[in-house]
C-alpha cells in the first residue's frame, strides 16, 4: 500500500504556494491533494500535467472558476464547521462525504488524480480526504495524525475543526486489500 506523503512540501508547483494553498496527500494509485478555494490564476494545466484530472468542491454547488483541462467531479455544499460545533444536518453531511469518497475512489482507481477543496482546505477537505484514506486501508489514528500534521505545516491550528469530523474519519468503513 502506497504511503501517505510524510512531507506535504514534496510537491512544488510554480505559481502555487505549497503546502499552504495546495498539499499532495497520495501519489498512488493516482494523485490526491487537498487545497484551499482556487485563486483566479490557478495553474490548472500544470496540475493536469501532474496527473490531476478532477476537482471536488465541498463548499458550494456553483463555482466561479473553470478548472479546465480538469473536470468538476462534484460540487456540494457541506456545512462549514470551522466554529467547532456539530453539523445541523449530520446525516446529510455524512451522505455528501460518502458520495464524494465514492466518486474520488472511482477516479483514482482509473489512475485519474483528484484535487479536493472547500474554502480553507482544512475541515471539510480533511474529512473527505481522511475518509478516502480510511477506505484505502489506512488506520484512523494514522489518518487523524496526518491531517493534524499537514494542516499545522500549512500554518493552520491543526485538524479537525470540529469533533464530528474526527468521528466521521474514525468510524468510516475501511476496505481491506483495496488496491
PDB file of C-alpha atoms in Angstrom:
ATOM      1  CA  UNK A   1       0.000   0.000   0.000  1.00  0.00           C
ATOM      2  CA  UNK A   2       1.468   3.348  -1.004  1.00  0.00           C
ATOM      3  CA  UNK A   3       2.040   5.627   1.959  1.00  0.00           C
ATOM      4  CA  UNK A   4       0.621   8.974   2.863  1.00  0.00           C
ATOM      5  CA  UNK A   5       3.253  11.548   1.999  1.00  0.00           C
ATOM      6  CA  UNK A   6       5.309  12.402   5.056  1.00  0.00           C
ATOM      7  CA  UNK A   7       6.164  15.878   3.888  1.00  0.00           C
ATOM      8  CA  UNK A   8       3.433  17.968   2.360  1.00  0.00           C
ATOM      9  CA  UNK A   9       6.136  20.166   0.826  1.00  0.00           C
ATOM     10  CA  UNK A  10       7.272  17.390  -1.538  1.00  0.00           C
ATOM     11  CA  UNK A  11       5.369  18.890  -4.444  1.00  0.00           C
ATOM     12  CA  UNK A  12       6.456  22.280  -5.778  1.00  0.00           C
ATOM     13  CA  UNK A  13       4.223  23.938  -8.341  1.00  0.00           C
ATOM     14  CA  UNK A  14       5.247  27.208  -9.910  1.00  0.00           C
ATOM     15  CA  UNK A  15       2.673  29.879  -9.133  1.00  0.00           C
ATOM     16  CA  UNK A  16       1.108  27.934  -6.272  1.00  0.00           C
ATOM     17  CA  UNK A  17       2.109  28.189  -2.634  1.00  0.00           C
ATOM     18  CA  UNK A  18       2.585  24.671  -1.293  1.00  0.00           C
ATOM     19  CA  UNK A  19       1.662  23.373   1.196  1.00  0.00           C
ATOM     20  CA  UNK A  20      -0.332  26.412   2.402  1.00  0.00           C
ATOM     21  CA  UNK A  21      -2.698  26.505  -0.578  1.00  0.00           C
ATOM     22  CA  UNK A  22      -2.171  23.037  -2.082  1.00  0.00           C
ATOM     23  CA  UNK A  23      -0.895  19.836  -0.483  1.00  0.00           C
ATOM     24  CA  UNK A  24      -0.282  16.450  -2.050  1.00  0.00           C
ATOM     25  CA  UNK A  25      -1.554  13.531   0.050  1.00  0.00           C
ATOM     26  CA  UNK A  26      -1.068  10.436  -2.136  1.00  0.00           C
ATOM     27  CA  UNK A  27       0.799   9.717  -5.356  1.00  0.00           C
ATOM     28  CA  UNK A  28      -0.570   6.200  -5.925  1.00  0.00           C
ATOM     29  CA  UNK A  29      -2.741   4.832  -7.447  1.00  0.00           C
ATOM     30  CA  UNK A  30      -3.320   8.409  -8.634  1.00  0.00           C
ATOM     31  CA  UNK A  31      -2.560  11.796  -7.109  1.00  0.00           C
ATOM     32  CA  UNK A  32      -4.833  13.008  -4.322  1.00  0.00           C
ATOM     33  CA  UNK A  33      -4.495  16.534  -2.964  1.00  0.00           C
ATOM     34  CA  UNK A  34      -6.227  18.987  -0.695  1.00  0.00           C
ATOM     35  CA  UNK A  35      -6.357  22.688  -1.370  1.00  0.00           C
ATOM     36  CA  UNK A  36      -7.941  25.996  -0.465  1.00  0.00           C
ATOM     37  CA  UNK A  37     -10.598  27.529  -2.712  1.00  0.00           C
ATOM     38  CA  UNK A  38      -8.778  28.123  -6.028  1.00  0.00           C
ATOM     39  CA  UNK A  39      -7.369  31.533  -6.838  1.00  0.00           C
ATOM     40  CA  UNK A  40      -8.130  33.201 -10.154  1.00  0.00           C
ATOM     41  CA  UNK A  41      -4.749  32.252 -11.606  1.00  0.00           C
ATOM     42  CA  UNK A  42      -4.741  28.641 -10.513  1.00  0.00           C
ATOM     43  CA  UNK A  43      -2.236  26.665 -12.634  1.00  0.00           C
ATOM     44  CA  UNK A  44      -4.769  24.058 -13.766  1.00  0.00           C
ATOM     45  CA  UNK A  45      -2.676  22.957 -16.777  1.00  0.00           C
ATOM     46  CA  UNK A  46       0.290  22.244 -14.519  1.00  0.00           C
ATOM     47  CA  UNK A  47      -1.926  20.189 -12.185  1.00  0.00           C
ATOM     48  CA  UNK A  48      -3.235  18.251 -15.172  1.00  0.00           C
ATOM     49  CA  UNK A  49       0.343  17.573 -16.282  1.00  0.00           C
ATOM     50  CA  UNK A  50       0.992  16.154 -12.792  1.00  0.00           C
ATOM     51  CA  UNK A  51      -1.856  13.656 -13.165  1.00  0.00           C
ATOM     52  CA  UNK A  52      -4.822  15.545 -11.742  1.00  0.00           C
ATOM     53  CA  UNK A  53      -7.975  15.142 -13.816  1.00  0.00           C
ATOM     54  CA  UNK A  54     -10.764  16.144 -11.430  1.00  0.00           C
ATOM     55  CA  UNK A  55     -11.754  18.742  -8.832  1.00  0.00           C
ATOM     56  CA  UNK A  56     -14.153  18.250  -5.929  1.00  0.00           C
ATOM     57  CA  UNK A  57     -15.732  21.365  -4.398  1.00  0.00           C
ATOM     58  CA  UNK A  58     -17.174  20.878  -0.911  1.00  0.00           C
ATOM     59  CA  UNK A  59     -18.275  24.443  -0.178  1.00  0.00           C
ATOM     60  CA  UNK A  60     -20.787  25.335  -2.883  1.00  0.00           C
ATOM     61  CA  UNK A  61     -22.888  23.820  -5.621  1.00  0.00           C
ATOM     62  CA  UNK A  62     -21.912  26.572  -8.076  1.00  0.00           C
ATOM     63  CA  UNK A  63     -18.301  27.600  -8.559  1.00  0.00           C
ATOM     64  CA  UNK A  64     -16.919  30.800 -10.039  1.00  0.00           C
ATOM     65  CA  UNK A  65     -13.923  29.202 -11.740  1.00  0.00           C
ATOM     66  CA  UNK A  66     -13.244  26.943 -14.695  1.00  0.00           C
ATOM     67  CA  UNK A  67     -10.719  24.212 -13.854  1.00  0.00           C
ATOM     68  CA  UNK A  68     -10.074  23.210 -17.488  1.00  0.00           C
ATOM     69  CA  UNK A  69      -8.419  20.982 -18.506  1.00  0.00           C
ATOM     70  CA  UNK A  70      -9.513  19.360 -15.218  1.00  0.00           C
ATOM     71  CA  UNK A  71     -13.183  18.443 -14.827  1.00  0.00           C
ATOM     72  CA  UNK A  72     -15.510  19.050 -11.908  1.00  0.00           C
ATOM     73  CA  UNK A  73     -16.158  15.681 -10.311  1.00  0.00           C
ATOM     74  CA  UNK A  74     -18.702  17.002  -7.842  1.00  0.00           C
ATOM     75  CA  UNK A  75     -19.859  20.266  -6.311  1.00  0.00           C
ATOM     76  CA  UNK A  76     -21.671  20.046  -2.990  1.00  0.00           C
ATOM     77  CA  UNK A  77     -22.356  22.355  -0.091  1.00  0.00           C
ATOM     78  CA  UNK A  78     -21.231  20.652   3.094  1.00  0.00           C
ATOM     79  CA  UNK A  79     -21.677  22.534   6.346  1.00  0.00           C
ATOM     80  CA  UNK A  80     -18.684  24.623   7.407  1.00  0.00           C
ATOM     81  CA  UNK A  81     -17.725  23.507  10.923  1.00  0.00           C
ATOM     82  CA  UNK A  82     -14.809  25.904  11.485  1.00  0.00           C
ATOM     83  CA  UNK A  83     -16.652  27.182  14.588  1.00  0.00           C
ATOM     84  CA  UNK A  84     -16.248  23.745  16.186  1.00  0.00           C
ATOM     85  CA  UNK A  85     -19.946  22.954  16.513  1.00  0.00           C
ATOM     86  CA  UNK A  86     -21.689  19.809  15.367  1.00  0.00           C
ATOM     87  CA  UNK A  87     -23.382  19.948  11.956  1.00  0.00           C
ATOM     88  CA  UNK A  88     -27.040  20.944  11.904  1.00  0.00           C
ATOM     89  CA  UNK A  89     -27.683  18.123   9.423  1.00  0.00           C
ATOM     90  CA  UNK A  90     -25.263  15.291  10.261  1.00  0.00           C
ATOM     91  CA  UNK A  91     -26.984  12.631   8.129  1.00  0.00           C
ATOM     92  CA  UNK A  92     -26.941  14.872   5.057  1.00  0.00           C
ATOM     93  CA  UNK A  93     -23.272  15.753   5.609  1.00  0.00           C
ATOM     94  CA  UNK A  94     -22.371  12.096   6.049  1.00  0.00           C
ATOM     95  CA  UNK A  95     -24.138  11.255   2.785  1.00  0.00           C
ATOM     96  CA  UNK A  96     -22.231  14.054   0.997  1.00  0.00           C
ATOM     97  CA  UNK A  97     -18.937  12.728   2.390  1.00  0.00           C
ATOM     98  CA  UNK A  98     -19.728   9.157   1.336  1.00  0.00           C
ATOM     99  CA  UNK A  99     -20.805  10.235  -2.157  1.00  0.00           C
ATOM    100  CA  UNK A 100     -17.631  12.311  -2.611  1.00  0.00           C
ATOM    101  CA  UNK A 101     -15.415   9.471  -1.353  1.00  0.00           C
ATOM    102  CA  UNK A 102     -17.066   7.011  -3.728  1.00  0.00           C
ATOM    103  CA  UNK A 103     -16.585   9.335  -6.713  1.00  0.00           C
ATOM    104  CA  UNK A 104     -12.965  10.093  -5.760  1.00  0.00           C
ATOM    105  CA  UNK A 105     -12.102   6.402  -5.344  1.00  0.00           C
ATOM    106  CA  UNK A 106     -13.651   5.556  -8.724  1.00  0.00           C
ATOM    107  CA  UNK A 107     -11.432   8.150 -10.410  1.00  0.00           C
ATOM    108  CA  UNK A 108      -8.302   7.183  -8.504  1.00  0.00           C
ATOM    109  CA  UNK A 109      -8.858   3.522  -9.351  1.00  0.00           C
ATOM    110  CA  UNK A 110      -8.729   4.552 -13.033  1.00  0.00           C
ATOM    111  CA  UNK A 111      -5.453   6.429 -12.438  1.00  0.00           C
ATOM    112  CA  UNK A 112      -7.086   9.859 -12.533  1.00  0.00           C
ATOM    113  CA  UNK A 113      -5.941  12.258  -9.823  1.00  0.00           C
ATOM    114  CA  UNK A 114      -8.308  14.373  -7.756  1.00  0.00           C
ATOM    115  CA  UNK A 115      -7.878  17.734  -6.001  1.00  0.00           C
ATOM    116  CA  UNK A 116     -10.356  18.361  -3.172  1.00  0.00           C
ATOM    117  CA  UNK A 117     -11.214  21.762  -1.731  1.00  0.00           C
ATOM    118  CA  UNK A 118     -13.558  23.726   0.467  1.00  0.00           C
ATOM    119  CA  UNK A 119     -12.784  27.337   1.436  1.00  0.00           C
ATOM    120  CA  UNK A 120      -9.678  26.924   3.573  1.00  0.00           C
ATOM    121  CA  UNK A 121      -8.848  23.353   2.596  1.00  0.00           C
ATOM    122  CA  UNK A 122      -8.872  22.169   6.206  1.00  0.00           C
ATOM    123  CA  UNK A 123     -12.102  20.883   7.772  1.00  0.00           C
ATOM    124  CA  UNK A 124     -14.419  19.628   5.047  1.00  0.00           C
ATOM    125  CA  UNK A 125     -11.465  18.852   2.782  1.00  0.00           C
ATOM    126  CA  UNK A 126      -9.684  16.969   5.554  1.00  0.00           C
ATOM    127  CA  UNK A 127     -12.811  14.996   6.375  1.00  0.00           C
ATOM    128  CA  UNK A 128     -13.280  13.798   2.808  1.00  0.00           C
ATOM    129  CA  UNK A 129      -9.573  13.112   2.267  1.00  0.00           C
ATOM    130  CA  UNK A 130      -9.450  11.316   5.616  1.00  0.00           C
ATOM    131  CA  UNK A 131     -12.356   9.099   4.609  1.00  0.00           C
ATOM    132  CA  UNK A 132     -10.708   8.359   1.246  1.00  0.00           C
ATOM    133  CA  UNK A 133      -7.589   7.271   3.133  1.00  0.00           C
ATOM    134  CA  UNK A 134      -9.670   5.136   5.519  1.00  0.00           C
ATOM    135  CA  UNK A 135     -11.407   3.493   2.555  1.00  0.00           C
ATOM    136  CA  UNK A 136      -7.957   2.620   1.239  1.00  0.00           C
ATOM    137  CA  UNK A 137      -6.960   0.801   4.409  1.00  0.00           C
ATOM    138  CA  UNK A 138      -5.175   3.449   6.488  1.00  0.00           C
ATOM    139  CA  UNK A 139      -5.855   3.372  10.219  1.00  0.00           C
ATOM    140  CA  UNK A 140      -7.964   6.081  11.818  1.00  0.00           C
ATOM    141  CA  UNK A 141      -5.128   7.115  14.139  1.00  0.00           C
ATOM    142  CA  UNK A 142      -2.664   7.398  11.246  1.00  0.00           C
ATOM    143  CA  UNK A 143      -5.094   9.475   9.168  1.00  0.00           C
ATOM    144  CA  UNK A 144      -6.070  11.803  12.010  1.00  0.00           C
ATOM    145  CA  UNK A 145      -2.428  12.381  12.979  1.00  0.00           C
ATOM    146  CA  UNK A 146      -1.528  13.045   9.340  1.00  0.00           C
ATOM    147  CA  UNK A 147      -4.354  15.554   8.829  1.00  0.00           C
ATOM    148  CA  UNK A 148      -3.350  17.392  12.003  1.00  0.00           C
ATOM    149  CA  UNK A 149       0.305  17.422  10.916  1.00  0.00           C
ATOM    150  CA  UNK A 150      -0.297  18.610   7.357  1.00  0.00           C
ATOM    151  CA  UNK A 151      -2.613  21.391   8.463  1.00  0.00           C
ATOM    152  CA  UNK A 152      -0.090  22.628  11.025  1.00  0.00           C
ATOM    153  CA  UNK A 153       2.502  22.614   8.220  1.00  0.00           C
ATOM    154  CA  UNK A 154       0.076  24.814   6.266  1.00  0.00           C
ATOM    155  CA  UNK A 155       0.029  27.363   9.089  1.00  0.00           C
ATOM    156  CA  UNK A 156      -3.374  26.276  10.405  1.00  0.00           C
ATOM    157  CA  UNK A 157      -4.145  25.382  14.020  1.00  0.00           C
ATOM    158  CA  UNK A 158      -4.373  21.724  13.019  1.00  0.00           C
ATOM    159  CA  UNK A 159      -7.179  19.311  12.311  1.00  0.00           C
ATOM    160  CA  UNK A 160     -10.046  18.730  12.974  1.00  0.00           C
ATOM    161  CA  UNK A 161     -12.083  21.892  13.154  1.00  0.00           C
ATOM    162  CA  UNK A 162     -14.930  20.013  14.901  1.00  0.00           C
ATOM    163  CA  UNK A 163     -15.248  16.675  16.748  1.00  0.00           C
ATOM    164  CA  UNK A 164     -17.780  15.422  14.166  1.00  0.00           C
ATOM    165  CA  UNK A 165     -15.019  15.427  11.546  1.00  0.00           C
ATOM    166  CA  UNK A 166     -12.801  13.175  13.666  1.00  0.00           C
ATOM    167  CA  UNK A 167     -15.693  10.826  14.357  1.00  0.00           C
ATOM    168  CA  UNK A 168     -16.549  10.661  10.654  1.00  0.00           C
ATOM    169  CA  UNK A 169     -12.975   9.610   9.838  1.00  0.00           C
ATOM    170  CA  UNK A 170     -12.646   7.299  12.838  1.00  0.00           C
ATOM    171  CA  UNK A 171     -15.808   5.351  12.020  1.00  0.00           C
ATOM    172  CA  UNK A 172     -15.569   5.379   8.234  1.00  0.00           C
ATOM    173  CA  UNK A 173     -15.714   1.892   6.771  1.00  0.00           C
ATOM    174  CA  UNK A 174     -12.395   0.562   5.597  1.00  0.00           C
ATOM    175  CA  UNK A 175     -11.983  -1.718   2.640  1.00  0.00           C
ATOM    176  CA  UNK A 176      -9.111  -4.156   3.290  1.00  0.00           C
ATOM    177  CA  UNK A 177      -6.992  -5.185   0.323  1.00  0.00           C
ATOM    178  CA  UNK A 178      -8.259  -2.304  -1.810  1.00  0.00           C
ATOM    179  CA  UNK A 179      -5.531  -1.726  -4.390  1.00  0.00           C
TER     180      UNK A 179
END
